[in-house]
Every structure is written in C-alpha cells, then in structure tokens.
Amino acid sequence: MKPPFSEIADRYNLINDCMSLGLHRRWKRCLVEALSTNGLKTDGKILDVASGTGDVASLFLTKTPASNIFAIDPCKEMMNEGKRKYPRLTQWYEGEAEALPFPENYFSILTCTFGIRNFKDRKLAFKEFSRTLVSGGKLGILEIHPIPHKWQFIPFQLFWKYGVPFWGRLFSRGRAYHYLRDTAAQFISPEVMIEELQPYFDVQQKKALIAGGLVTLLIANKR
Ligand SMILES: C[S@@+](CC[C@H](N)C(=O)[O-])C[C@H]1O[C@@H](n2cnc3c(N)ncnc32)[C@H](O)[C@@H]1O
C-alpha cells in the first residue's frame, strides 16, 4: 500500500504532535544541532530530502541564509502546507530521493527525517545522497525502526500496535497510520541501515532517541 500523504497533508503536523506527544519537534532539533556542532559553513548548501511540510529545512533558517536551504518531496500537497507554514523557505523541488535533480558535490549537509521507509529503492537513494554531497559532507537521518523485543519496551509495543492506528482512525480514516505501523514493524534495524550506508558513508553517531531505537538518529560523513 502507498502512503497517502496527499490525503493527510493538512493534518500531518497535528497527527505527528499527537502521536509523538510533541517529541518529533525535539528529535528534529536534536538532528539539526548534531549537524551544526562545528558551525555551518555560511556558503554551504543544505538539502532536506522527503521534506514533507519542511520542518527540518525550517530549523536551518536561524543558522544559514534561506538561499542555502533546499527542500524536496514528491508530494505537492505536503509541500504546499510547508510553503504556507514557512514562507521564508523558498526553494522547494518536486522529486524523489532516487533521482535527485541536483549536480554532483553540491550540498554540504543532507537530511532525511522519517522518509527512508517510503523509498522505492533505498540503496539507489543512498547513492544519490552520496553523489549530491561534497566529499566529507554530512548526512543526518531520523527514522523509525522495529522496537527491540525486550520487556522494558512492552508499553511502547502496545502503543505502536493499538495507539498509532487509533490516532490514525481519528485523523485519517486509518490508512496512513496503519501504513506507518506496518512499515515500521517490517523495516530494517539501524544496524542494517548503517551497513547499507557503508559503501558511501562513515557513520559517526548513532543515537536511540526512544524505546531502544524506535526512533534512531544517525549522523554520517561522506567518504
Ligand atoms: C512521514 S513524511 C516525513 C516528512 C518530514 N521529513 C518530517 O519529518 O516531518 C514522509 C515523506 O516522504 C515523502 N516520500 C515518499 N516517497 C518518497 C521518495 N521516493 N523520495 C522522497 N520522498 C518521498 C512523502 O511524500 C512524505 O512527505
């Protein structure tokens, strides 16, 4: 089943706030801070892939001129919400991670939050991330992974199984959030993602942000 983001674009941020109790905002700030630790190059360009409504792209507005920030997503309705929310962000592109419409060695930083699960060809997308980043450029990923089978995470397992579809039914007749629950449960672990990134990236930081890695942050450098 395809994720029907176009159907929920106007409620996407509200649903995220409800389902994560607002924590997705903190996780996104955490990612941007991790990428900014040594300061951002003022002329370095930044790309947010699967940008959706532009939350992560917008967090760079306080750190670099808006002209350096690019957002790309295949869903027009999601981007229209982003354009309305963040009028200072002006560089929106319609397109997929597997075929980024940018030259080689163009970006200093590339981010992708909660997007990789939706890609048709993850390995091709990682190759594109590498192609468009400068050598030594930084990649920042936030993603949802299966919850480890340990007793201390049982409350999270229950929330994921029953709570997520409940919110989904309330806000979107369920489709998008049954999709979220099912794709996350079947998705690869952070360790497998690190292996898939290995041909192009050295992973510098891996941080489980909640429930032993349900949400995991990865920071990597292009080789
Ligand atoms: C869960 S949303 C994440 C949006 C945003 N990054 C955030 O963290 O709030 C996933 C996004 O991935 C986009 N997407 C789906 N397939 C894609 C692909 N092949 N390439 C790039 N983005 C894709 C969807 O349109 C959607 O906006």
Coordinates of C-alpha atoms and ligand atoms in Angstrom, one line a residue:
M1 CA 0.0 0.0 0.0
K2 CA 1.3 3.5 -0.8
P3 CA 1.4 6.1 1.9
P4 CA -1.4 8.5 1.1
F5 CA 0.4 11.7 2.3
S6 CA -1.6 13.8 0.0
E7 CA -4.8 12.9 1.9
I8 CA -3.5 13.9 5.3
A9 CA -1.2 16.8 4.4
D10 CA -3.4 19.4 6.1
R11 CA -3.4 17.3 9.3
Y12 CA 0.1 15.8 9.1
N13 CA 1.7 18.0 11.8
L14 CA -1.2 17.7 14.2
I15 CA -1.1 13.9 13.9
N16 CA 2.7 13.9 14.5
D17 CA 2.2 16.1 17.6
C18 CA -0.5 13.8 18.9
M19 CA 1.3 10.6 18.2
S20 CA 4.7 11.6 19.5
L21 CA 3.4 13.9 22.2
G22 CA 5.3 16.7 20.5
L23 CA 8.6 14.8 20.7
H24 CA 9.1 14.8 17.0
R25 CA 10.0 18.5 17.3
R26 CA 12.7 17.8 19.9
W27 CA 14.1 14.9 17.7
K28 CA 14.3 17.2 14.7
R29 CA 16.0 19.9 16.7
C30 CA 18.4 17.3 18.1
L31 CA 19.3 16.3 14.5
V32 CA 19.9 19.8 13.3
E33 CA 22.1 20.6 16.4
A34 CA 24.1 17.4 15.9
L35 CA 24.8 18.6 12.3
S36 CA 25.7 22.1 13.4
T37 CA 28.2 21.2 16.2
N38 CA 31.2 22.7 14.5
G39 CA 29.2 25.5 13.0
L40 CA 27.8 25.6 9.5
K41 CA 29.8 26.9 6.5
T42 CA 28.0 30.1 5.6
D43 CA 28.2 29.3 1.9
G44 CA 27.4 25.5 2.3
K45 CA 24.1 24.3 0.8
I46 CA 21.7 22.1 2.7
L47 CA 19.2 19.7 1.2
D48 CA 16.2 18.2 3.1
V49 CA 15.0 15.1 1.3
A50 CA 11.4 13.8 1.8
S51 CA 11.0 17.2 3.4
G52 CA 7.2 16.9 3.7
T53 CA 6.0 20.1 5.3
G54 CA 9.6 21.4 5.7
D55 CA 10.0 21.2 9.5
V56 CA 13.7 20.2 9.3
A57 CA 14.5 22.6 6.5
S58 CA 13.0 25.4 8.5
L59 CA 15.2 24.7 11.5
F60 CA 18.3 25.7 9.5
L61 CA 16.8 29.2 8.9
T62 CA 18.4 30.5 12.1
K63 CA 21.8 29.1 11.1
T64 CA 22.3 30.0 7.4
P65 CA 20.7 32.3 4.8
A66 CA 17.4 30.9 3.3
S67 CA 19.1 30.9 -0.1
N68 CA 21.3 27.9 1.0
I69 CA 18.3 25.7 2.1
F70 CA 16.6 23.3 -0.4
A71 CA 13.6 21.1 0.3
I72 CA 12.5 18.2 -2.0
D73 CA 9.4 15.9 -1.8
P74 CA 7.3 14.1 -4.3
C75 CA 4.0 15.1 -2.6
K76 CA 2.8 18.6 -3.7
E77 CA 0.1 18.8 -1.0
M78 CA 2.7 18.3 1.7
M79 CA 5.0 20.9 0.2
N80 CA 2.0 23.4 -0.1
E81 CA 1.5 23.1 3.6
G82 CA 5.2 23.7 4.2
K83 CA 5.2 26.8 1.9
R84 CA 2.2 28.2 3.9
K85 CA 3.9 27.4 7.3
Y86 CA 7.4 28.6 6.4
P87 CA 7.2 31.4 3.8
R88 CA 10.9 32.2 4.3
L89 CA 11.7 28.8 2.7
T90 CA 11.6 29.4 -1.0
Q91 CA 13.5 26.6 -2.7
W92 CA 11.0 23.7 -3.0
Y93 CA 11.5 20.9 -5.5
E94 CA 9.1 18.2 -6.5
G95 CA 11.0 14.9 -6.8
E96 CA 12.1 11.6 -5.4
A97 CA 15.2 10.6 -3.4
E98 CA 16.1 8.0 -6.1
A99 CA 16.7 10.7 -8.7
L100 CA 17.7 14.0 -7.1
P101 CA 17.6 16.9 -9.7
F102 CA 20.9 18.4 -8.4
P103 CA 24.5 18.3 -9.6
E104 CA 27.3 16.3 -8.1
N105 CA 29.1 17.6 -5.0
Y106 CA 26.5 20.3 -4.4
F107 CA 25.4 20.1 -0.8
S108 CA 27.4 20.3 2.5
I109 CA 24.6 18.8 4.5
L110 CA 21.8 16.4 3.6
T111 CA 18.9 15.5 5.9
C112 CA 16.2 12.9 5.7
T113 CA 13.7 12.5 8.5
F114 CA 11.1 9.8 8.6
G115 CA 11.3 9.4 4.8
I116 CA 13.5 6.5 4.1
R117 CA 10.8 3.9 4.9
N118 CA 8.8 5.2 2.0
F119 CA 11.5 5.0 -0.7
K120 CA 11.1 2.5 -3.5
D121 CA 14.8 1.9 -3.8
R122 CA 16.8 2.7 -0.7
K123 CA 20.2 1.8 -2.0
L124 CA 19.7 4.0 -5.1
A125 CA 18.6 6.8 -2.8
F126 CA 21.8 6.4 -0.6
K127 CA 23.9 6.5 -3.8
E128 CA 22.1 9.8 -4.8
F129 CA 22.7 11.2 -1.3
S130 CA 26.4 10.5 -1.8
R131 CA 26.5 11.8 -5.3
T132 CA 25.0 15.2 -4.4
L133 CA 27.0 15.7 -1.2
V134 CA 30.5 17.2 -1.2
S135 CA 33.3 14.9 0.0
G136 CA 33.2 15.0 3.8
G137 CA 29.7 16.3 3.6
K138 CA 27.3 15.4 6.5
L139 CA 24.3 13.2 6.3
G140 CA 21.6 13.3 9.1
I141 CA 18.9 10.7 9.3
L142 CA 16.0 10.2 11.7
E143 CA 14.0 7.0 11.1
I144 CA 11.5 4.7 12.8
H145 CA 12.7 1.1 13.3
P146 CA 11.3 -2.0 14.8
I147 CA 11.2 -1.9 18.7
P148 CA 13.6 -4.3 20.2
H149 CA 11.9 -7.4 21.8
K150 CA 12.7 -6.6 25.5
W151 CA 10.3 -6.5 28.4
Q152 CA 11.0 -2.8 29.2
F153 CA 9.7 -1.8 25.8
I154 CA 6.3 -3.6 26.1
P155 CA 4.4 -0.4 26.7
F156 CA 5.9 1.1 23.5
Q157 CA 5.0 -2.2 21.6
L158 CA 1.4 -1.8 22.8
F159 CA 1.2 1.8 21.9
W160 CA 2.6 1.1 18.5
K161 CA 0.2 -1.8 17.9
Y162 CA -3.0 -0.2 19.1
G163 CA -2.4 3.5 19.8
V164 CA -0.9 4.5 16.4
P165 CA -3.9 3.1 14.4
F166 CA -6.3 4.7 16.9
W167 CA -4.9 8.2 16.2
G168 CA -4.8 7.3 12.6
R169 CA -8.5 6.4 12.6
L170 CA -9.3 9.6 14.3
F171 CA -7.5 11.8 11.9
S172 CA -7.2 10.0 8.6
R173 CA -9.6 7.0 8.4
G174 CA -6.6 4.9 9.4
R175 CA -4.9 4.3 6.1
A176 CA -1.8 6.4 6.5
Y177 CA -1.2 5.2 10.1
H178 CA -1.9 1.6 9.6
Y179 CA 0.8 2.0 6.9
L180 CA 3.1 3.7 9.4
R181 CA 2.7 0.9 12.0
D182 CA 3.1 -1.9 9.5
T183 CA 6.0 -0.5 7.5
A184 CA 7.9 0.3 10.8
A185 CA 7.4 -3.2 12.2
Q186 CA 8.8 -4.7 9.0
F187 CA 11.5 -2.1 8.5
I188 CA 15.3 -2.7 8.8
S189 CA 17.2 -2.2 12.1
P190 CA 19.5 0.8 12.5
E191 CA 22.5 -1.6 12.2
V192 CA 21.3 -2.9 8.8
M193 CA 20.8 0.7 7.6
I194 CA 24.4 1.5 8.7
E195 CA 25.6 -1.5 6.6
E196 CA 23.7 -0.2 3.6
L197 CA 25.2 3.3 4.0
Q198 CA 28.7 1.8 4.4
P199 CA 29.8 2.0 0.7
Y200 CA 29.4 5.8 0.7
F201 CA 29.3 6.9 4.4
D202 CA 31.1 6.6 7.7
V203 CA 28.5 6.7 10.4
Q204 CA 29.9 8.9 13.2
Q205 CA 26.9 8.9 15.6
K206 CA 24.0 6.5 16.3
K207 CA 21.6 7.5 19.0
A208 CA 18.5 5.7 20.1
L209 CA 16.1 8.5 20.9
I210 CA 13.3 6.4 22.3
A211 CA 12.3 2.8 23.1
G212 CA 15.7 1.3 22.4
G213 CA 15.8 2.7 18.9
L214 CA 12.1 3.0 17.7
V215 CA 13.4 6.4 16.6
T216 CA 17.1 6.5 15.8
L217 CA 19.3 9.4 14.8
L218 CA 22.3 8.7 12.5
I219 CA 25.0 11.2 11.6
A220 CA 27.4 10.2 8.9
N221 CA 30.2 11.7 6.8
K222 CA 30.5 11.1 3.1
R223 CA 33.8 9.2 2.4
Ligands
LIG1 C1 6.5 10.7 7.2 S1 6.7 12.0 6.0 C2 8.1 12.9 6.6 C3 8.1 14.3 6.3 C4 9.2 15.2 7.0 N1 10.5 14.8 6.7 C5 9.0 15.1 8.5 O1 10.0 14.6 9.2 O2 8.0 15.6 9.1 C6 7.4 11.1 4.6 C7 7.6 11.9 3.4 O3 8.3 11.1 2.4 C8 7.9 11.5 1.1 N2 8.3 10.5 0.2 C9 7.7 9.4 -0.2 N3 8.4 8.7 -1.1 C10 9.5 9.4 -1.4 C11 10.6 9.2 -2.2 N4 10.7 8.2 -3.1 N5 11.6 10.2 -2.2 C12 11.5 11.3 -1.4 N6 10.4 11.5 -0.6 C13 9.5 10.6 -0.5 C14 6.4 11.7 1.3 O4 5.8 12.4 0.3 C15 6.3 12.3 2.7 O5 6.3 13.7 2.6

